Structures are given as C-alpha cells and as structure tokens.
mmCIF file of C-alpha atoms in Angstrom:
data_model
loop_
_atom_site.group_PDB
_atom_site.id
_atom_site.type_symbol
_atom_site.label_atom_id
_atom_site.label_comp_id
_atom_site.label_asym_id
_atom_site.label_seq_id
_atom_site.Cartn_x
_atom_site.Cartn_y
_atom_site.Cartn_z
ATOM 1 C CA UNK A 166 0.000 0.000 0.000
ATOM 2 C CA UNK A 167 1.224 3.564 -0.633
ATOM 3 C CA UNK A 168 1.028 4.380 3.082
ATOM 4 C CA UNK A 169 3.351 1.497 4.002
ATOM 5 C CA UNK A 170 5.779 2.460 1.213
ATOM 6 C CA UNK A 171 5.831 6.042 2.490
ATOM 7 C CA UNK A 172 6.516 4.939 6.076
ATOM 8 C CA UNK A 173 9.279 2.521 5.056
ATOM 9 C CA UNK A 174 10.847 5.221 2.852
ATOM 10 C CA UNK A 175 10.793 7.702 5.741
ATOM 11 C CA UNK A 176 12.397 5.185 8.111
ATOM 12 C CA UNK A 177 15.081 4.339 5.542
ATOM 13 C CA UNK A 178 15.795 8.045 5.034
ATOM 14 C CA UNK A 179 16.031 8.609 8.793
ATOM 15 C CA UNK A 180 18.457 5.709 9.273
ATOM 16 C CA UNK A 181 20.573 6.906 6.344
ATOM 17 C CA UNK A 182 20.672 10.458 7.720
ATOM 18 C CA UNK A 183 21.661 9.180 11.152
ATOM 19 C CA UNK A 184 24.557 7.192 9.734
ATOM 20 C CA UNK A 185 25.743 10.074 7.559
ATOM 21 C CA UNK A 186 25.400 12.741 10.243
ATOM 22 C CA UNK A 187 27.003 10.621 12.952
ATOM 23 C CA UNK A 188 30.335 11.681 11.481
ATOM 24 C CA UNK A 189 29.473 15.379 11.519
ATOM 25 C CA UNK A 190 26.721 16.090 14.055
ATOM 26 C CA UNK A 191 27.528 13.822 16.965
ATOM 27 C CA UNK A 192 27.239 14.533 20.642
ATOM 28 C CA UNK A 193 30.326 16.086 22.262
ATOM 29 C CA UNK A 194 32.876 13.498 23.330
ATOM 30 C CA UNK A 195 32.688 12.438 26.963
ATOM 31 C CA UNK A 196 34.215 9.796 29.156
ATOM 32 C CA UNK A 197 30.879 7.931 28.909
ATOM 33 C CA UNK A 198 30.978 7.367 25.135
ATOM 34 C CA UNK A 199 31.887 3.691 25.441
ATOM 35 C CA UNK A 200 29.112 3.171 27.979
ATOM 36 C CA UNK A 201 26.568 4.938 25.717
ATOM 37 C CA UNK A 202 27.649 2.838 22.756
ATOM 38 C CA UNK A 203 27.494 -0.394 24.738
ATOM 39 C CA UNK A 204 24.087 0.372 26.279
ATOM 40 C CA UNK A 205 22.737 1.552 22.935
ATOM 41 C CA UNK A 206 23.927 -1.636 21.268
ATOM 42 C CA UNK A 207 22.393 -3.824 24.004
ATOM 43 C CA UNK A 208 19.053 -1.997 23.791
ATOM 44 C CA UNK A 209 19.179 -2.256 19.988
ATOM 45 C CA UNK A 210 19.629 -6.040 20.177
ATOM 46 C CA UNK A 211 16.921 -6.345 22.865
ATOM 47 C CA UNK A 212 14.436 -4.344 20.754
ATOM 48 C CA UNK A 213 15.289 -6.349 17.639
ATOM 49 C CA UNK A 214 14.769 -9.647 19.490
ATOM 50 C CA UNK A 215 11.397 -8.476 20.855
ATOM 51 C CA UNK A 216 10.180 -7.396 17.402
ATOM 52 C CA UNK A 217 11.325 -10.603 15.687
ATOM 53 C CA UNK A 218 9.958 -12.794 18.506
ATOM 54 C CA UNK A 219 6.586 -11.048 18.183
ATOM 55 C CA UNK A 220 6.523 -11.469 14.398
ATOM 56 C CA UNK A 221 7.387 -15.167 14.699
ATOM 57 C CA UNK A 222 4.719 -15.613 17.382
ATOM 58 C CA UNK A 223 2.083 -14.047 15.136
ATOM 59 C CA UNK A 224 2.919 -16.355 12.217
ATOM 60 C CA UNK A 225 0.074 -16.122 9.699
ATOM 61 C CA UNK A 226 -1.860 -13.630 11.832
ATOM 62 C CA UNK A 227 0.505 -10.808 10.937
ATOM 63 C CA UNK A 228 -0.858 -8.240 8.528
ATOM 64 C CA UNK A 229 -0.433 -4.696 7.320
ATOM 65 C CA UNK A 230 -0.132 -2.366 10.345
ATOM 66 C CA UNK A 231 -3.332 -0.470 11.136
ATOM 67 C CA UNK A 232 -5.489 -2.851 9.111
ATOM 68 C CA UNK A 233 -7.257 -6.107 9.868
ATOM 69 C CA UNK A 234 -7.914 -8.901 7.408
ATOM 70 C CA UNK A 235 -10.501 -11.222 9.052
ATOM 71 C CA UNK A 236 -9.796 -13.993 6.520
ATOM 72 C CA UNK A 237 -6.116 -14.069 7.429
ATOM 73 C CA UNK A 238 -6.078 -12.816 11.016
ATOM 74 C CA UNK A 239 -8.507 -15.237 12.652
ATOM 75 C CA UNK A 240 -7.149 -15.544 16.163
ATOM 76 C CA UNK A 241 -6.150 -13.135 18.905
ATOM 77 C CA UNK A 242 -2.465 -13.714 19.663
ATOM 78 C CA UNK A 243 -1.771 -13.454 23.401
ATOM 79 C CA UNK A 244 1.254 -15.721 23.799
ATOM 80 C CA UNK A 245 4.978 -15.052 23.606
ATOM 81 C CA UNK A 246 5.842 -11.366 23.937
ATOM 82 C CA UNK A 247 2.131 -10.530 23.693
ATOM 83 C CA UNK A 248 1.870 -11.673 27.330
ATOM 84 C CA UNK A 249 3.833 -8.560 28.334
ATOM 85 C CA UNK A 250 2.879 -5.991 25.702
ATOM 86 C CA UNK A 251 -0.127 -5.617 23.395
ATOM 87 C CA UNK A 252 2.173 -4.148 20.734
ATOM 88 C CA UNK A 253 5.595 -5.792 21.109
ATOM 89 C CA UNK A 254 6.609 -5.133 17.490
ATOM 90 C CA UNK A 255 6.097 -1.389 17.937
ATOM 91 C CA UNK A 256 7.855 -1.576 21.294
ATOM 92 C CA UNK A 257 10.812 -3.455 19.821
ATOM 93 C CA UNK A 258 11.132 -1.147 16.828
ATOM 94 C CA UNK A 259 10.924 1.937 19.071
ATOM 95 C CA UNK A 260 13.801 0.563 21.136
ATOM 96 C CA UNK A 261 15.761 -0.212 17.958
ATOM 97 C CA UNK A 262 15.440 3.322 16.559
ATOM 98 C CA UNK A 263 16.220 5.091 19.827
ATOM 99 C CA UNK A 264 19.138 2.772 20.612
ATOM 100 C CA UNK A 265 20.521 3.254 17.111
ATOM 101 C CA UNK A 266 20.675 7.011 17.721
ATOM 102 C CA UNK A 267 22.245 6.565 21.150
ATOM 103 C CA UNK A 268 24.877 4.200 19.762
ATOM 104 C CA UNK A 269 25.748 6.654 16.987
ATOM 105 C CA UNK A 270 25.457 9.599 19.409
ATOM 106 C CA UNK A 271 23.222 11.312 16.854
ATOM 107 C CA UNK A 272 21.278 14.503 17.432
ATOM 108 C CA UNK A 273 18.651 13.007 15.154
ATOM 109 C CA UNK A 274 17.460 11.001 18.149
ATOM 110 C CA UNK A 275 14.701 13.598 18.457
ATOM 111 C CA UNK A 276 13.280 12.522 15.083
ATOM 112 C CA UNK A 277 12.819 9.089 16.597
ATOM 113 C CA UNK A 278 10.259 10.595 18.936
ATOM 114 C CA UNK A 279 8.135 11.209 15.828
ATOM 115 C CA UNK A 280 8.450 7.523 14.958
ATOM 116 C CA UNK A 281 7.520 6.462 18.480
ATOM 117 C CA UNK A 282 4.519 8.819 18.371
ATOM 118 C CA UNK A 283 3.406 7.274 15.040
ATOM 119 C CA UNK A 284 3.706 3.793 16.554
ATOM 120 C CA UNK A 285 1.560 4.971 19.453
ATOM 121 C CA UNK A 286 -1.080 6.360 17.071
ATOM 122 C CA UNK A 287 -1.043 3.150 15.013
ATOM 123 C CA UNK A 288 -1.506 1.118 18.196
ATOM 124 C CA UNK A 289 -4.685 3.053 18.976
ATOM 125 C CA UNK A 290 -6.085 2.373 15.486
ATOM 126 C CA UNK A 291 -5.167 -1.307 15.752
ATOM 127 C CA UNK A 292 -6.810 -1.591 19.155
ATOM 128 C CA UNK A 293 -10.059 -0.192 17.763
ATOM 129 C CA UNK A 294 -9.956 -2.805 14.989
ATOM 130 C CA UNK A 295 -9.093 -5.614 17.384
ATOM 131 C CA UNK A 296 -11.942 -4.588 19.692
ATOM 132 C CA UNK A 297 -14.313 -4.609 16.710
ATOM 133 C CA UNK A 298 -13.261 -8.082 15.546
ATOM 134 C CA UNK A 299 -12.480 -9.859 18.817
ATOM 135 C CA UNK A 300 -14.878 -8.025 21.160
ATOM 136 C CA UNK A 301 -14.934 -9.194 24.769
ATOM 137 C CA UNK A 302 -11.859 -11.383 24.319
ATOM 138 C CA UNK A 303 -9.775 -8.391 23.294
ATOM 139 C CA UNK A 304 -11.222 -6.163 26.021
ATOM 140 C CA UNK A 305 -10.318 -8.791 28.659
ATOM 141 C CA UNK A 306 -6.808 -9.074 27.201
ATOM 142 C CA UNK A 307 -6.519 -5.280 27.151
ATOM 143 C CA UNK A 308 -7.353 -5.137 30.872
ATOM 144 C CA UNK A 309 -4.529 -7.545 31.736
ATOM 145 C CA UNK A 310 -1.689 -6.506 29.418
ATOM 146 C CA UNK A 311 -0.182 -3.008 29.023
ATOM 147 C CA UNK A 312 -0.093 -1.330 25.605
ATOM 148 C CA UNK A 313 3.694 -1.173 25.553
ATOM 149 C CA UNK A 314 5.297 -1.853 28.931
ATOM 150 C CA UNK A 315 4.275 0.179 31.945
ATOM 151 C CA UNK A 316 0.847 1.592 31.260
ATOM 152 C CA UNK A 317 -2.406 0.210 29.965
#
C-alpha cells in the first residue's frame, strides 16, 4: 500500500541520515561514550529480538499495520511477547530506533520521537480494529496486558 511504502521510505531516510550525520553532528565526546555505545547496542539487540519474537509468534496472523484482514487474522495472539505488551513489534522497533541514535550519538534522536509517536497512534487504530473483531476477548486481554510496557 502507498502508506506502508511512504513509512518505510521515511524510516530508511532517517536511518541513512543518522549514519551520515554521525560523522558530523555527533554529541560532544565524553568519558561515557563507550558506555553509551554499549548500552545503545544492548538496547538495539533487545528491541530487535522483541520485534522478531513477536513477528514469529504471530505467524500467519501478521498483517499490514493499522489494518485487519478477518480472513487471514482469525485468532487473537496473546502468547509469547504478547503476554507482556499488546504491541511488542512497535515496542521493539521503538527501542531499535532510539538505541541506534544513542549508539551513533546522533542529534537526530529527536526525530525518533516522531516515529515512536506514530507507533503509538497506530496502536490506537489497531486496538479499535481488534476490539471490533475480537470483542470481549480483546477487552479482557486489554485489561490484563499493558499497551507497551508500563501503562495500559
């Protein structure tokens, strides 16, 4: 869909800009640079693992973000990382983008807040669709599991 192509293009552009500008617009050097790089790398890997784990858990139930295909997405997935977060793919990708900026010490980290905000907005749309298609089952799940990590 054109919307998905636009989003992927924006994310690719942001990653490219972060890599290119990390040589020119990086944070001032400090004695904590190695620690920032290490923590950023660890968070990057953690976010990547969460997102991949969630995708593998969804199997055939995965679809285009913000849409629901009742023929393909027949069951409510509540296992794996979905026991801890209603949107683990968005959570994992948010961690990946923020950690990438921290690792590169890029000032473009603030653009990642736009990405995180878009993931949040998409999660709201998806929850409306899931409530429509799965009804009481989704509402019960929603009561037990936070949207991302700490809040419901």
